[in-house]
Amino acid sequence: MWAKSPRFERTKQIDPNVLSNSFTKLVANLPKRLISLYMYFRTRHISLNQHLHRIKRSITPNCPICADSEETIHHFLFVCPQYDRERFVLSRKLGRKASSLPFLLTDPSAMEHFLRYVNSTGRLKSSFGEVLLPPAPVKQ
Ligand SMILES: [Zn+2]
């Protein structure tokens, strides 16, 4: 059903791998909460004001900090001055690729740093709580 929905069509244009094996593999060992986080980012249904406004959960589509910019995923990750420090940390870890949304959402090597960015902004805390990776299981 999902594959026939208009949302899937739209998602496919953004990222053809949205339901691919590579995505399944990427999130396979994550807690459910983090899998949803990735899904919502990929389908652009993440709880930032632009989306919340569209579903009538926010009176404004704009960023709570930047009154004249819509709070899109792009704004949240790459533009908003509120998160300059967190963004700096991210780009120290990932270099230029830190400003590529497909890279952040699909590359296993980006996962830890992407989640740390999201977590340290605190912006999605009310929807997802802490979004850090769980510690690796101790090998017996
Ligand atoms: Zn902003």
mmCIF file of C-alpha atoms and ligand atoms in Angstrom:
data_model
loop_
_atom_site.group_PDB
_atom_site.id
_atom_site.type_symbol
_atom_site.label_atom_id
_atom_site.label_comp_id
_atom_site.label_asym_id
_atom_site.label_seq_id
_atom_site.Cartn_x
_atom_site.Cartn_y
_atom_site.Cartn_z
ATOM 1 C CA MET A 1 0.000 0.000 0.000
ATOM 2 C CA TRP A 2 2.813 2.313 0.917
ATOM 3 C CA ALA A 3 4.460 1.725 -2.438
ATOM 4 C CA LYS A 4 1.311 2.888 -4.255
ATOM 5 C CA SER A 5 0.733 5.970 -2.154
ATOM 6 C CA PRO A 6 1.531 9.462 -3.426
ATOM 7 C CA ARG A 7 3.825 9.890 -0.466
ATOM 8 C CA PHE A 8 5.941 7.029 -1.679
ATOM 9 C CA GLU A 9 6.149 8.600 -5.126
ATOM 10 C CA ARG A 10 7.336 11.829 -3.601
ATOM 11 C CA THR A 11 9.754 10.085 -1.305
ATOM 12 C CA LYS A 12 11.199 8.092 -4.155
ATOM 13 C CA GLN A 13 12.105 11.286 -5.953
ATOM 14 C CA ILE A 14 13.996 12.521 -2.943
ATOM 15 C CA ASP A 15 15.658 9.251 -2.197
ATOM 16 C CA PRO A 16 15.126 6.146 -4.293
ATOM 17 C CA ASN A 17 16.604 4.059 -1.484
ATOM 18 C CA VAL A 18 13.949 4.917 1.024
ATOM 19 C CA LEU A 19 12.732 1.373 1.401
ATOM 20 C CA SER A 20 15.668 -0.360 -0.148
ATOM 21 C CA ASN A 21 17.820 -3.013 1.350
ATOM 22 C CA SER A 22 20.477 -0.479 2.096
ATOM 23 C CA PHE A 23 18.064 1.521 4.210
ATOM 24 C CA THR A 24 16.815 -1.581 5.959
ATOM 25 C CA LYS A 25 20.405 -2.520 6.607
ATOM 26 C CA LEU A 26 21.323 0.953 7.779
ATOM 27 C CA VAL A 27 18.654 1.020 10.459
ATOM 28 C CA ALA A 28 18.495 -2.692 11.209
ATOM 29 C CA ASN A 29 20.132 -2.487 14.598
ATOM 30 C CA LEU A 30 18.595 0.745 15.722
ATOM 31 C CA PRO A 31 15.935 1.113 18.369
ATOM 32 C CA LYS A 32 12.468 1.769 16.905
ATOM 33 C CA ARG A 33 12.568 5.404 17.975
ATOM 34 C CA LEU A 34 15.618 6.036 15.797
ATOM 35 C CA ILE A 35 14.193 4.122 12.853
ATOM 36 C CA SER A 36 11.165 6.432 12.997
ATOM 37 C CA LEU A 37 13.443 9.428 13.178
ATOM 38 C CA TYR A 38 15.145 8.339 9.960
ATOM 39 C CA MET A 39 11.843 7.546 8.280
ATOM 40 C CA TYR A 40 10.402 10.930 9.180
ATOM 41 C CA PHE A 41 13.458 12.736 7.908
ATOM 42 C CA ARG A 42 13.359 10.754 4.685
ATOM 43 C CA THR A 43 9.673 11.306 4.086
ATOM 44 C CA ARG A 44 9.964 14.953 5.207
ATOM 45 C CA HIS A 45 7.403 14.379 7.897
ATOM 46 C CA ILE A 46 9.710 15.327 10.682
ATOM 47 C CA SER A 47 8.313 17.476 13.485
ATOM 48 C CA LEU A 48 9.745 20.800 12.395
ATOM 49 C CA ASN A 49 7.419 23.745 11.972
ATOM 50 C CA GLN A 50 7.081 23.620 8.195
ATOM 51 C CA HIS A 51 5.653 20.114 8.417
ATOM 52 C CA LEU A 52 3.741 20.793 11.636
ATOM 53 C CA HIS A 53 2.104 23.790 10.031
ATOM 54 C CA ARG A 54 1.040 21.704 7.042
ATOM 55 C CA ILE A 55 -0.712 19.241 9.332
ATOM 56 C CA LYS A 56 -2.114 22.094 11.436
ATOM 57 C CA ARG A 57 -0.062 21.386 14.528
ATOM 58 C CA SER A 58 1.772 24.685 14.446
ATOM 59 C CA ILE A 59 0.382 28.140 13.833
ATOM 60 C CA THR A 60 3.456 29.048 11.829
ATOM 61 C CA PRO A 61 5.715 27.262 9.330
ATOM 62 C CA ASN A 62 8.590 29.441 10.443
ATOM 63 C CA CYS A 63 11.612 28.645 12.563
ATOM 64 C CA PRO A 64 11.136 29.540 16.254
ATOM 65 C CA ILE A 65 14.434 31.444 16.097
ATOM 66 C CA CYS A 66 14.426 32.946 12.603
ATOM 67 C CA ALA A 67 11.081 34.664 12.200
ATOM 68 C CA ASP A 68 11.269 34.997 8.414
ATOM 69 C CA SER A 69 12.567 31.554 7.453
ATOM 70 C CA GLU A 70 10.475 28.435 7.153
ATOM 71 C CA GLU A 71 11.692 25.698 9.404
ATOM 72 C CA THR A 72 12.425 23.069 6.798
ATOM 73 C CA ILE A 73 14.784 20.134 7.148
ATOM 74 C CA HIS A 74 17.271 22.096 5.095
ATOM 75 C CA HIS A 75 16.955 25.092 7.424
ATOM 76 C CA PHE A 76 17.284 22.960 10.527
ATOM 77 C CA LEU A 77 20.333 21.069 9.307
ATOM 78 C CA PHE A 78 22.234 23.564 7.228
ATOM 79 C CA VAL A 79 21.115 27.135 7.820
ATOM 80 C CA CYS A 80 19.680 28.005 11.213
ATOM 81 C CA PRO A 81 22.214 30.141 13.128
ATOM 82 C CA GLN A 82 20.886 28.737 16.388
ATOM 83 C CA TYR A 83 22.762 25.503 15.669
ATOM 84 C CA ASP A 84 26.016 26.914 14.300
ATOM 85 C CA ARG A 85 28.025 25.317 17.056
ATOM 86 C CA GLU A 86 26.476 21.879 16.544
ATOM 87 C CA ARG A 87 26.914 22.259 12.778
ATOM 88 C CA PHE A 88 30.561 23.129 13.262
ATOM 89 C CA VAL A 89 31.071 19.923 15.236
ATOM 90 C CA LEU A 90 29.322 17.963 12.487
ATOM 91 C CA SER A 91 31.449 19.437 9.728
ATOM 92 C CA ARG A 92 34.636 18.812 11.718
ATOM 93 C CA LYS A 93 33.690 15.132 11.717
ATOM 94 C CA LEU A 94 32.332 14.744 8.197
ATOM 95 C CA GLY A 95 33.929 17.528 6.178
ATOM 96 C CA ARG A 96 32.082 18.843 3.150
ATOM 97 C CA LYS A 97 29.777 15.851 3.133
ATOM 98 C CA ALA A 98 28.222 17.280 6.301
ATOM 99 C CA SER A 99 26.166 19.538 4.055
ATOM 100 C CA SER A 100 24.752 16.722 1.939
ATOM 101 C CA LEU A 101 21.328 15.578 3.061
ATOM 102 C CA PRO A 102 21.481 12.266 1.150
ATOM 103 C CA PHE A 103 24.836 11.548 2.730
ATOM 104 C CA LEU A 104 23.603 12.328 6.225
ATOM 105 C CA LEU A 105 20.537 10.154 5.808
ATOM 106 C CA THR A 106 22.012 7.182 4.020
ATOM 107 C CA ASP A 107 25.661 6.727 4.845
ATOM 108 C CA PRO A 108 26.465 4.458 7.779
ATOM 109 C CA SER A 109 29.530 6.537 8.591
ATOM 110 C CA ALA A 110 27.345 9.617 9.036
ATOM 111 C CA MET A 111 24.910 8.014 11.431
ATOM 112 C CA GLU A 112 26.635 8.621 14.734
ATOM 113 C CA HIS A 113 27.400 12.246 13.867
ATOM 114 C CA PHE A 114 24.016 12.994 12.347
ATOM 115 C CA LEU A 115 22.251 11.666 15.420
ATOM 116 C CA ARG A 116 24.587 13.590 17.677
ATOM 117 C CA TYR A 117 23.753 16.775 15.783
ATOM 118 C CA VAL A 118 20.020 16.193 16.069
ATOM 119 C CA ASN A 119 20.377 15.319 19.717
ATOM 120 C CA SER A 120 22.523 18.268 20.638
ATOM 121 C CA THR A 121 20.155 20.769 19.038
ATOM 122 C CA GLY A 122 17.448 19.511 21.379
ATOM 123 C CA ARG A 123 14.920 20.537 18.714
ATOM 124 C CA LEU A 124 13.301 17.133 18.272
ATOM 125 C CA LYS A 125 13.534 16.090 21.872
ATOM 126 C CA SER A 126 9.818 16.449 22.540
ATOM 127 C CA SER A 127 9.063 14.009 19.694
ATOM 128 C CA PHE A 128 11.921 11.566 19.997
ATOM 129 C CA GLY A 129 13.601 12.033 23.357
ATOM 130 C CA GLU A 130 17.332 11.384 23.366
ATOM 131 C CA VAL A 131 18.407 10.210 19.936
ATOM 132 C CA LEU A 132 21.927 9.078 20.572
ATOM 133 C CA LEU A 133 23.020 5.647 19.461
ATOM 134 C CA PRO A 134 22.813 3.089 22.195
ATOM 135 C CA PRO A 135 26.225 1.946 23.419
ATOM 136 C CA ALA A 136 27.586 -1.011 21.485
ATOM 137 C CA PRO A 137 26.801 -4.283 23.200
ATOM 138 C CA VAL A 138 29.652 -5.617 25.269
ATOM 139 C CA LYS A 139 31.144 -8.687 23.652
ATOM 140 C CA GLN A 140 31.192 -11.647 25.985
HETATM 141 ZN ZN ZN B 1 16.276 29.137 12.265
#
